[in-house]
Short mmCIF file of C-alpha atoms and ligand atoms in Angstrom, two decimals:
data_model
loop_
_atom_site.label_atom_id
_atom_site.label_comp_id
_atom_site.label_asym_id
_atom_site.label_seq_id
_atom_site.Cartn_x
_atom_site.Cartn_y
_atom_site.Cartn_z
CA UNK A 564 7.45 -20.27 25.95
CA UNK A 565 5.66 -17.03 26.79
CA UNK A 566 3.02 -16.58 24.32
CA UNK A 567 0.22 -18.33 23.41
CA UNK A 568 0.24 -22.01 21.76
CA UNK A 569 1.66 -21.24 18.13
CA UNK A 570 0.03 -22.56 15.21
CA UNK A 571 1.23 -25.77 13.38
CA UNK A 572 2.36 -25.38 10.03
CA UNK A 573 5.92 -24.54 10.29
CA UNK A 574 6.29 -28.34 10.14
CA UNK A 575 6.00 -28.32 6.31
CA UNK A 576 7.53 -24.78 6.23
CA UNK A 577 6.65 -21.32 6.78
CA UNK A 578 7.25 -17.83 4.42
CA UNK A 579 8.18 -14.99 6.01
CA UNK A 580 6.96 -11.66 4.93
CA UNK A 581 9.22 -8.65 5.88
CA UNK A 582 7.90 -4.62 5.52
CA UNK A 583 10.15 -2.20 6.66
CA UNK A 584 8.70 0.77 7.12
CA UNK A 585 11.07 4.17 8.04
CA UNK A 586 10.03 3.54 12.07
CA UNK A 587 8.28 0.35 11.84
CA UNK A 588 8.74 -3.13 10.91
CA UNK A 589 5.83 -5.38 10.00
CA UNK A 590 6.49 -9.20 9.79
CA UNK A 591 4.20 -11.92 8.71
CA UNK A 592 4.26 -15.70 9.00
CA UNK A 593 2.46 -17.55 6.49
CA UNK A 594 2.67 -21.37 6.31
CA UNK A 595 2.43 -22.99 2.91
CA UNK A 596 -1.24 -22.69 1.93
CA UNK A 597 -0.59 -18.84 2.61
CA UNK A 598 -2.66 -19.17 6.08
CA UNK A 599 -0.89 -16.38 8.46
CA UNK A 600 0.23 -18.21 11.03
CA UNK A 601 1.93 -15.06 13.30
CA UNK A 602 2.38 -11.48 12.70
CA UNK A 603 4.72 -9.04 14.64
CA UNK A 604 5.22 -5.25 14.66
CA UNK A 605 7.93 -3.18 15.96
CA UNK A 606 7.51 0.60 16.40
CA UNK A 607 9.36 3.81 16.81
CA UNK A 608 12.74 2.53 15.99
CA UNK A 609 15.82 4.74 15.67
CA UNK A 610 14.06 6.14 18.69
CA UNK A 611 13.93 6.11 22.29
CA UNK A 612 11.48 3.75 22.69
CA UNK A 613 11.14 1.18 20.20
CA UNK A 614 9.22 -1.47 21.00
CA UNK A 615 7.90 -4.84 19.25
CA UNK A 616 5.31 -7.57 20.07
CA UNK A 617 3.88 -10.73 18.63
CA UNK A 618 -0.01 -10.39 18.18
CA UNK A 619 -1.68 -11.98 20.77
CA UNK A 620 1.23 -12.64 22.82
CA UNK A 621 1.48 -10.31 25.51
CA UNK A 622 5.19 -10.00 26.50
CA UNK A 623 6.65 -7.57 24.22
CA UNK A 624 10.03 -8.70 22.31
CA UNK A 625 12.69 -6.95 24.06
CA UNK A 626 14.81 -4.46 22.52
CA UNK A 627 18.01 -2.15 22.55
CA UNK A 628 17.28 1.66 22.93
CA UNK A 629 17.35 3.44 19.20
CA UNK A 630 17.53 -0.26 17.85
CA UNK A 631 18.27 -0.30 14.22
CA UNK A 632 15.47 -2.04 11.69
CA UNK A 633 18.68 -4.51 11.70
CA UNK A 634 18.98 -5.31 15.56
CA UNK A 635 14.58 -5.35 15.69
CA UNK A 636 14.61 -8.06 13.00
CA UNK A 637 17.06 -10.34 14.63
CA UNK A 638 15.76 -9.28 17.81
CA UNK A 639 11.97 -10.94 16.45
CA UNK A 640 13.71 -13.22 14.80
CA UNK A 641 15.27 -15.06 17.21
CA UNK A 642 11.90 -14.17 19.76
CA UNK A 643 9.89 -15.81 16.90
CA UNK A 644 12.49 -19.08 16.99
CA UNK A 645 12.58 -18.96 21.47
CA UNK A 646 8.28 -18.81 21.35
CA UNK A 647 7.55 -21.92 19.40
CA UNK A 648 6.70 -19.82 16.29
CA UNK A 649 9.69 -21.07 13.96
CA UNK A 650 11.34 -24.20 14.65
CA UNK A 651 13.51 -23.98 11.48
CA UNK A 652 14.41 -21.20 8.64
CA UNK A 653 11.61 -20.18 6.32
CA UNK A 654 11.38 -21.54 3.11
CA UNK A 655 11.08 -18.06 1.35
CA UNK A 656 11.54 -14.23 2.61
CA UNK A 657 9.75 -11.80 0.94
CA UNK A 658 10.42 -8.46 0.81
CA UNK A 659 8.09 -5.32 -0.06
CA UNK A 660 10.13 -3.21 -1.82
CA UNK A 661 8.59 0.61 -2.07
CA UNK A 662 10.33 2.15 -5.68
CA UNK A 663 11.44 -0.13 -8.50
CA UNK A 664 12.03 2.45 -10.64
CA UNK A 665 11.67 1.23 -14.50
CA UNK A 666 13.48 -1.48 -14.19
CA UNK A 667 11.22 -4.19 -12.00
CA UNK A 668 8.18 -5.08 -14.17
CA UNK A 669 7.32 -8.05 -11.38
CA UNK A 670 8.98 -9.79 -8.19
CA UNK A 671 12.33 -10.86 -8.64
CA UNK A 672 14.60 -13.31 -6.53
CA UNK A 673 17.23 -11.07 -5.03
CA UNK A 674 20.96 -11.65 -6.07
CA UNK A 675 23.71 -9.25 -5.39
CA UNK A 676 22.64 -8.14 -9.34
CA UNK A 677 19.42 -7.15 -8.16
CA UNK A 678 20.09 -6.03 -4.68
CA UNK A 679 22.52 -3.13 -6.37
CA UNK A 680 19.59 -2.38 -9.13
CA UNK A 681 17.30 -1.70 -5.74
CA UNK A 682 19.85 0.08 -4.13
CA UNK A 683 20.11 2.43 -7.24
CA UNK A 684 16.59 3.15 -7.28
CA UNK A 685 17.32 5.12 -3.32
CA UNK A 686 17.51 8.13 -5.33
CA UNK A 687 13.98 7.71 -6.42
CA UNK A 688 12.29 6.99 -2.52
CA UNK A 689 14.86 7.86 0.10
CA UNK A 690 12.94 7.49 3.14
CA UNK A 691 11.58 3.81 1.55
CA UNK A 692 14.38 2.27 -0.51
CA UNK A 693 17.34 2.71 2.14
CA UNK A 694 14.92 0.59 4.75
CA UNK A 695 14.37 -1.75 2.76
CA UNK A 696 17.27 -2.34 2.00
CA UNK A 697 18.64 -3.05 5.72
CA UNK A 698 15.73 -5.80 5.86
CA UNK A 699 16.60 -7.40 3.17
CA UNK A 700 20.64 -7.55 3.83
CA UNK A 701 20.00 -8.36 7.66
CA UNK A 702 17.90 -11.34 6.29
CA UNK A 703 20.23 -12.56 3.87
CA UNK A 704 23.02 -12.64 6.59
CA UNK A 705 20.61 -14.56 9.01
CA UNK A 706 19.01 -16.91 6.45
CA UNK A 707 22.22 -17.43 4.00
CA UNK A 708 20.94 -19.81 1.24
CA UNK A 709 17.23 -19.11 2.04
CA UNK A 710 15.29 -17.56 -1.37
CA UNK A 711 15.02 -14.11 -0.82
CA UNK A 712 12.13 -12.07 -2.82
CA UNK A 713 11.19 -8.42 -3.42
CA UNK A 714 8.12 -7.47 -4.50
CA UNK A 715 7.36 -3.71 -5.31
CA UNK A 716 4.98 -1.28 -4.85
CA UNK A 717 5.60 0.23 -8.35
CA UNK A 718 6.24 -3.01 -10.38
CA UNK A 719 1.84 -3.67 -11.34
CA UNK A 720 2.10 0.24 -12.53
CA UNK A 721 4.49 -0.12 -15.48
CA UNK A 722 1.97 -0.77 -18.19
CA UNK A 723 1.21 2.64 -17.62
CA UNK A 724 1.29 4.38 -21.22
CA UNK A 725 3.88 7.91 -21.43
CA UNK A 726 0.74 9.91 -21.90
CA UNK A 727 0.02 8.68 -18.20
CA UNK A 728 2.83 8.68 -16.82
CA UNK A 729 4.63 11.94 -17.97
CA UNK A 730 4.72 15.04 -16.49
CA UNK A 731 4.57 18.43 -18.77
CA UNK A 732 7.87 18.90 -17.80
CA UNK A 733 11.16 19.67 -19.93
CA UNK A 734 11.44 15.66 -21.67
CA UNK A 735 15.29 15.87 -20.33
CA UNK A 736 14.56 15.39 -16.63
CA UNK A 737 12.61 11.97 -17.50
CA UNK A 738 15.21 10.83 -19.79
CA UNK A 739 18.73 11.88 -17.24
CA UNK A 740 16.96 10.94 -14.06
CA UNK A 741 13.87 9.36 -14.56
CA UNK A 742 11.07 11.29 -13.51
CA UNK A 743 7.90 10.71 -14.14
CA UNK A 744 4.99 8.90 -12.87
CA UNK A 745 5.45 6.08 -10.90
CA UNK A 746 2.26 5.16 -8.60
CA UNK A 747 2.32 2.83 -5.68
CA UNK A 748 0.31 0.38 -3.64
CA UNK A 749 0.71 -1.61 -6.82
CA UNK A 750 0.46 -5.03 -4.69
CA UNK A 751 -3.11 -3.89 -3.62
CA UNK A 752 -4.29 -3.30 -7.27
CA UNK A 753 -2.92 -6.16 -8.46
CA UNK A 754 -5.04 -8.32 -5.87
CA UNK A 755 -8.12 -6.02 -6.71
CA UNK A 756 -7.66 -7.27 -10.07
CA UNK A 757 -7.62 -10.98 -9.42
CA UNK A 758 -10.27 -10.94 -6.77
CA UNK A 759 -12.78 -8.86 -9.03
CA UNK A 760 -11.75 -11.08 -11.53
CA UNK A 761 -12.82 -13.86 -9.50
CA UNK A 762 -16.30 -12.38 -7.94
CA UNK A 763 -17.24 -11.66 -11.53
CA UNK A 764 -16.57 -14.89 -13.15
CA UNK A 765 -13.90 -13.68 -15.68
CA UNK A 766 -10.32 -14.18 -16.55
CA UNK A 767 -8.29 -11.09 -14.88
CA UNK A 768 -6.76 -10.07 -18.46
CA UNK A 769 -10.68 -9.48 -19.54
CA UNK A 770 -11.39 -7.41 -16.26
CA UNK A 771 -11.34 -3.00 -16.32
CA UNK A 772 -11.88 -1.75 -13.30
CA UNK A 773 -11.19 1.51 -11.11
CA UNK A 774 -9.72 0.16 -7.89
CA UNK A 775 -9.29 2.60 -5.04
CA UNK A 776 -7.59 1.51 -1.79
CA UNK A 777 -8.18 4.19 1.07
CA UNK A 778 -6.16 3.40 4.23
CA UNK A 779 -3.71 5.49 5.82
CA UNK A 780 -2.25 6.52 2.39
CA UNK A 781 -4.49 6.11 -0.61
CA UNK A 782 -4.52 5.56 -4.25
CA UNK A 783 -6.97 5.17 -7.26
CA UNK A 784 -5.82 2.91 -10.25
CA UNK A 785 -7.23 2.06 -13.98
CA UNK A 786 -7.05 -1.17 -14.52
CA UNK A 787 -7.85 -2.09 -18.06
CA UNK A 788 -8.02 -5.83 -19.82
CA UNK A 789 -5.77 -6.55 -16.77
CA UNK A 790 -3.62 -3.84 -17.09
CA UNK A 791 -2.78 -0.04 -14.77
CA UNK A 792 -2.83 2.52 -17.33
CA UNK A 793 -3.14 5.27 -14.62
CA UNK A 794 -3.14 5.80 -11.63
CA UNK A 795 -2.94 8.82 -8.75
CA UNK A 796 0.29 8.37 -7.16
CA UNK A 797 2.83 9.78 -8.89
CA UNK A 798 6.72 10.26 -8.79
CA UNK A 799 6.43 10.31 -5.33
CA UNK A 800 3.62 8.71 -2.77
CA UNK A 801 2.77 11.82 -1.91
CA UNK A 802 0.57 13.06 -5.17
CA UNK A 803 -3.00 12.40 -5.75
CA UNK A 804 -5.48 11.85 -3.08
CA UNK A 805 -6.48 13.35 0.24
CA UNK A 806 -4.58 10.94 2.94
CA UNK A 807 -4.40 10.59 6.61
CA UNK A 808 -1.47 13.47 7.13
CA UNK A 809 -0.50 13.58 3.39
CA UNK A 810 -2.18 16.56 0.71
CA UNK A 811 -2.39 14.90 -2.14
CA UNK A 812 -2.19 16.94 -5.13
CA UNK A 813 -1.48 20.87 -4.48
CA UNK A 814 -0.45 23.65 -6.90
CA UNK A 815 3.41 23.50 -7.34
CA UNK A 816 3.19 27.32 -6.81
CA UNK A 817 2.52 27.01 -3.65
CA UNK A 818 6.11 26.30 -2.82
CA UNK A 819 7.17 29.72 -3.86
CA UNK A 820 4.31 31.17 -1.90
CA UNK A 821 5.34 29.77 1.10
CA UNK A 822 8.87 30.26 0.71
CA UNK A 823 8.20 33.91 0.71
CA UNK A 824 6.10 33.12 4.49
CA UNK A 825 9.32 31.44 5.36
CA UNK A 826 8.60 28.12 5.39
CA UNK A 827 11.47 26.67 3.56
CA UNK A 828 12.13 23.10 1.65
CA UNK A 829 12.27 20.77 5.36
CA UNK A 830 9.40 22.68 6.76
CA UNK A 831 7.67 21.76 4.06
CA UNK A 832 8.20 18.34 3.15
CA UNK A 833 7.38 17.66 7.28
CA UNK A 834 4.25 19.82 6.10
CA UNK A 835 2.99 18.19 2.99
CA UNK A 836 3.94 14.54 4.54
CA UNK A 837 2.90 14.41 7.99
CA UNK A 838 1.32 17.58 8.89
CA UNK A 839 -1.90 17.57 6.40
CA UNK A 840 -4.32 15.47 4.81
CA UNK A 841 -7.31 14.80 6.97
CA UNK A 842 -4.85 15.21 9.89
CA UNK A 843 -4.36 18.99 8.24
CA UNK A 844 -7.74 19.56 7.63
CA UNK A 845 -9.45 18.67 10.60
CA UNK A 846 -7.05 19.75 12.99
CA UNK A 847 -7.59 16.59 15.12
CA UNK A 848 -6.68 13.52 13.95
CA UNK A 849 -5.19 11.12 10.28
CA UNK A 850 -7.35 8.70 11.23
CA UNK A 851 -11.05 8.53 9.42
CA UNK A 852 -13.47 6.51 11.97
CA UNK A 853 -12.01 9.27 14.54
CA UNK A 854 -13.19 11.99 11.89
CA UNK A 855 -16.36 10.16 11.70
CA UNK A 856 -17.17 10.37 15.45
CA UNK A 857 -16.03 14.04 15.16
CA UNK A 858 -18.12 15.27 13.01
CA UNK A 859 -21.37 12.96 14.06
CA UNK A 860 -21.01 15.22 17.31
CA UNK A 861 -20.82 18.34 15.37
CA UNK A 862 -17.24 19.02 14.70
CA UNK A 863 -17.09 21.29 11.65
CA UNK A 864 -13.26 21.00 10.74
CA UNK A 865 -13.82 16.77 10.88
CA UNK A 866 -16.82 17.34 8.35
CA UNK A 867 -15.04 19.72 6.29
CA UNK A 868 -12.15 16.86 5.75
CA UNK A 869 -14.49 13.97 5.09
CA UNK A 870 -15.79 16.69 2.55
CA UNK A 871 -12.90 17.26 0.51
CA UNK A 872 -11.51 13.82 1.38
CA UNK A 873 -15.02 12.32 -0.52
CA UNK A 874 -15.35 15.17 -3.34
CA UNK A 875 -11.22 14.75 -4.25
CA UNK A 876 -11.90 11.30 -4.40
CA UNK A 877 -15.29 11.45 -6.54
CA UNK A 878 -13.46 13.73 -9.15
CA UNK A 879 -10.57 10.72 -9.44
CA UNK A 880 -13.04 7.81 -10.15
CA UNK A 881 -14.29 10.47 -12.80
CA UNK A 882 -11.02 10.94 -14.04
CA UNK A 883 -9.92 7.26 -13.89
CA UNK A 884 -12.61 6.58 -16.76
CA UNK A 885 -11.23 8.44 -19.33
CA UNK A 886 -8.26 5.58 -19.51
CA UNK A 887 -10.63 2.81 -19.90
CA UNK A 888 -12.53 1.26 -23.00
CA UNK A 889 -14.95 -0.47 -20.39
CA UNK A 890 -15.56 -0.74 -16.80
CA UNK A 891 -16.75 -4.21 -15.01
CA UNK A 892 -16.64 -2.59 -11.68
CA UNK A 893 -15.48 0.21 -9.29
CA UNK A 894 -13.54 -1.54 -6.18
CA UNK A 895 -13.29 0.15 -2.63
CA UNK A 896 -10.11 -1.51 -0.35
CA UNK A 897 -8.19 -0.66 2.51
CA UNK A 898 -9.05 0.08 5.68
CA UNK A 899 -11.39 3.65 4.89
CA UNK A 900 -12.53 1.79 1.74
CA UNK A 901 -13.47 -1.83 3.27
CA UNK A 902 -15.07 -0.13 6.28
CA UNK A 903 -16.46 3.19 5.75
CA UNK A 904 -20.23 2.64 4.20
CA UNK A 905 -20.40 6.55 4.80
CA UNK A 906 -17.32 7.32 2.91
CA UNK A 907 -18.60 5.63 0.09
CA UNK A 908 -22.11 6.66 0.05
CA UNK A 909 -20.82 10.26 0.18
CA UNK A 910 -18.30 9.91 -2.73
CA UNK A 911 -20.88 7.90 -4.32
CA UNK A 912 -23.65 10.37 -3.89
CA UNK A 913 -21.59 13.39 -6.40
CA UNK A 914 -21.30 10.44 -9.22
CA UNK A 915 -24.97 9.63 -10.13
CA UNK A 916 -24.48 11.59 -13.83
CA UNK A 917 -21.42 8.67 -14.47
CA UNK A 918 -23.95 5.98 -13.44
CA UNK A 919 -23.16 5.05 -10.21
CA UNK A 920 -25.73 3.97 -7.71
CA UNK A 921 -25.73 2.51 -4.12
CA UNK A 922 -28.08 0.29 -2.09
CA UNK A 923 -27.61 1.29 1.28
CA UNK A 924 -28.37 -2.16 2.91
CA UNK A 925 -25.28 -3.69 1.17
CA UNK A 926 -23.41 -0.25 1.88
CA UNK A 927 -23.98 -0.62 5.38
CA UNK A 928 -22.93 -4.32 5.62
CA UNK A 929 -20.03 -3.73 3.46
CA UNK A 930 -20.86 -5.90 0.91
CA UNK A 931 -20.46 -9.26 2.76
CA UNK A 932 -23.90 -10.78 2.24
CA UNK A 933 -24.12 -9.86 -1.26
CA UNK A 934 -20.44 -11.49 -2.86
CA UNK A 935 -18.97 -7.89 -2.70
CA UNK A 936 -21.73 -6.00 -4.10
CA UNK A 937 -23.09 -3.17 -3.16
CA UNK A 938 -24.25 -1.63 -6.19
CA UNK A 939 -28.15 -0.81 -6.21
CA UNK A 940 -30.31 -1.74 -9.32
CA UNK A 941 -30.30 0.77 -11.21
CA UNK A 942 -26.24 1.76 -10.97
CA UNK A 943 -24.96 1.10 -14.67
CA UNK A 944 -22.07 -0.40 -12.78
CA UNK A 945 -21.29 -2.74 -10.12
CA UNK A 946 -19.59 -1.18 -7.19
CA UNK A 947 -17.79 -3.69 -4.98
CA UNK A 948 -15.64 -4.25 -1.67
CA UNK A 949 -12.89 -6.02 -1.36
CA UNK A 950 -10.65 -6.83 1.74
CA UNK A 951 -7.12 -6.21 0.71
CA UNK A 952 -4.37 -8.61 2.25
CA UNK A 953 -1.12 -7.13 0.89
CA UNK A 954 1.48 -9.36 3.03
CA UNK A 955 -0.56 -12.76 1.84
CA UNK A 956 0.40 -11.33 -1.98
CA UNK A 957 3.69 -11.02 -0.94
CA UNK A 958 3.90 -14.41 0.85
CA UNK A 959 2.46 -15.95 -2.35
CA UNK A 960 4.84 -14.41 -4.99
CA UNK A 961 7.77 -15.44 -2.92
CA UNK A 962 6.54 -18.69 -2.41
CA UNK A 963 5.65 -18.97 -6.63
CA UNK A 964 9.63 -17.56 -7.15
CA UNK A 965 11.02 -19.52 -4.30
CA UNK A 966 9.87 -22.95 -6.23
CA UNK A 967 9.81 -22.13 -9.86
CA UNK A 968 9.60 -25.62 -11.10
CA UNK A 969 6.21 -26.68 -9.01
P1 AMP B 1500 -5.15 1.05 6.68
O1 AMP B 1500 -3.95 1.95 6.45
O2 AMP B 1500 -5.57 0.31 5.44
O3 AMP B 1500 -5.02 0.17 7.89
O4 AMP B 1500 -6.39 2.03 7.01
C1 AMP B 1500 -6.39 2.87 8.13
C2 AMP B 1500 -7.56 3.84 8.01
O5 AMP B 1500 -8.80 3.09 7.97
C3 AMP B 1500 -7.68 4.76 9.21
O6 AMP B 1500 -7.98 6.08 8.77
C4 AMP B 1500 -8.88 4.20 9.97
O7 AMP B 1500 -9.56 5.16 10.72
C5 AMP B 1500 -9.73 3.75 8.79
N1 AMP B 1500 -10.83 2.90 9.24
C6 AMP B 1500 -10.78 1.65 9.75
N2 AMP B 1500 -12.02 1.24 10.10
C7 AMP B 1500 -12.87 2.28 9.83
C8 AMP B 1500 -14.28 2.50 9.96
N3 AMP B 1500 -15.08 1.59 10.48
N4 AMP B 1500 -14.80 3.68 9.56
C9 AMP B 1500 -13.98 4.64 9.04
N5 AMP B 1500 -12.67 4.49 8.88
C10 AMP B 1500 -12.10 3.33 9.27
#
């Protein structure tokens, strides 16, 4: 054995949480009390130089040149079995799943029924579906007989009501090929609900709150009596918010404009995906503490993009509060959200006529000396943080599906 002494736990059994990316795979081994127990990441695959290591263990897991999401999984897999970190198969597999279309309302137990009913949702999130996909049928091939479990990103966001979730569009392209709004990161709402259920004392189906997660991509959700009845995702990840290389919302004419600069349909999807957001804006970098430095040593471009990153932001929590008969709290999550105090002072600071209202000792220590809080006096609402943990949500449907009966 290479790495470091592994936990115990796979004794009783271990659940093994699988998130393909479209150049990354993310795995995470929880044992039955849904402590993680390992986590692995493999990188740039498809490409010249994919790699993969265990965290904390310091000899990568070797792999083929341009290995396939397929031939990284077994090649972890069986690294993960050879390093003392699974001594038998897992107990459950769960899968996050990116687009369940309309038809997944919650987590399912994956059959060859419901694999096809994933696969048919592609259409809907090419890059996402079709990855997916190859994790969950490499899985099933190396674990036959193990309970297999997808959990999607769009299943929390089906409550939303048509006036949400349609488009002014001709009614025929919802009804022939289903679009409309979707939203996403519907895992990390649905644990924003439960754990500001929990810091305030209340059952989640009596809890309305706004819950923004801000990492790398980020989304705002209304969650009321329990329930997402909007949110700022849309069809597409891509709608909404300022993200780390992604625009957010733009005018749909600017995709005639541009065609007319030459920049055709590729261009810009590279463009609107990869190519703006803060990344865009500032000219320097997707990633927000970066930003921060930047424009702490006078970088204009870096302050401009915290700017409109804050103000697009402010005018969502706004927005969010005209689905809701009552709000308990406003929740920041993910990795801008749970460590930014700046970020949300600034966004904060253009919402004082709505109520809100910060104390900037909590700010500054994020909440964790005051349950969450950090919400001054005199803010008509709480304002808290809460550390998202995605992969443990996934580990503990799969785990709830894998054994129905206990
Ligand atoms: P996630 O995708 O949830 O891991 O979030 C990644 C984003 O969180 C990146 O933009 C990071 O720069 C940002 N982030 C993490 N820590 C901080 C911090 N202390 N201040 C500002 N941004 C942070």
């Amino acid at each position: 054995m290479t790495g470091p002494e592994p936990a115990s736990g796979d004794r009783q059994g271990t659940l093994l949480v699988v998130n393909c990316g479209s150049s990354t795979l993310k795995l995470a081994l929880f044992d039955l009390r849904l402590h993680k127990i390992a986590s692995v990441l493999a990188e740039k695959l498809e490409q010249f130089q994919a790699t993969a290591h265990i965290q904390g263990d310091p000899a990568p897991v070797p792999l083929p040149s341009h290995a396939s999401h397929r031939q990284a999984l077994e090649a972890v897999i069986q690294a993960l079995f050879e390093r003392g970190w699974l001594t038998q198969a897992p107990v459950a597999i769960g899968h996050r799943v990116v687009h369940g279309g309309e038809r997944f309302r919650q987590a399912v137990r994956i059959d060859d029924r419901t694999r096809e009913a994933i696969a048919d949702c592609a259409s809907l999130a090419p890059l996402h579906n079709p990855v997916n996909l190859a994790g969950i049928d490499s899985t099933r091939s190396l674990f036959p007989g193990v309970p297999q479990i997808a959990v999607f990103d769009t299943a929390f966001h089906q409550t939303l009501p048509p006036r949400a979730f349609l488009y002014a569009l001709p009614q025929r392209f919802y009804r022939q090929w289903g679009v409309r709004r979707y939203g996403f990161h519907g895992t990390s709402h649905a644990f924003m609900l439960t754990e500001t259920a929990r810091l305030l004392g209340q059952l989640p189906e009596q809890t309305s709150l706004i819950s923004a997660h801000l990492g790398n991509g980020c989304s705002i959700a209304a969650i009321d009596h329990g329930h997402s009845v909007d949110t700022s995702m849309g069809l597409t990840p891509l709608e909404g918010l300022v993200m780390g290389s992604r625009s957010g919302d733009v005018d749909p004419g600017l995709f005639d404009f541009l065609k007319t600069k030459g920049i055709g349909q590729d261009e810009l999807h590279r463009i609107l995906n990869e190519q703006s957001g803060l990344l865009g804006l500032s000219g320097q970098s997707n990633d927000m503490r970066t930003l921060c430095e930047l424009a702490d040593q006078g970088h204009e471009a870096s302050a401009t993009a915290i700017d409109v990153f804050c103000f697009r932001l402010a005018r969502y929590i706004g927005a969010m509060m005209a689905s809701l008969r009552r709000l308990d709290a406003l929740v920041f999550t993910g990795g801008i959200g749970e460590n930014s105090a700046r970020i949300r002072r600034q966004t904060l600071a253009s919402l004082g006529l709505l109520g809100f209202a910060v104390d900037p000792e909590r700010n500054s220590a994020h909440g964790r000396q005051s349950h969450g809080h950090i919400e001054s006096g005199a803010s008509r609402f709480p304002v808290l943080v809460i550390a998202t943990d995605e992969e443990r949500v996934i580990a503990g449907e799969s785990l709830r599906l894998a054994t129905p009966h206990t």
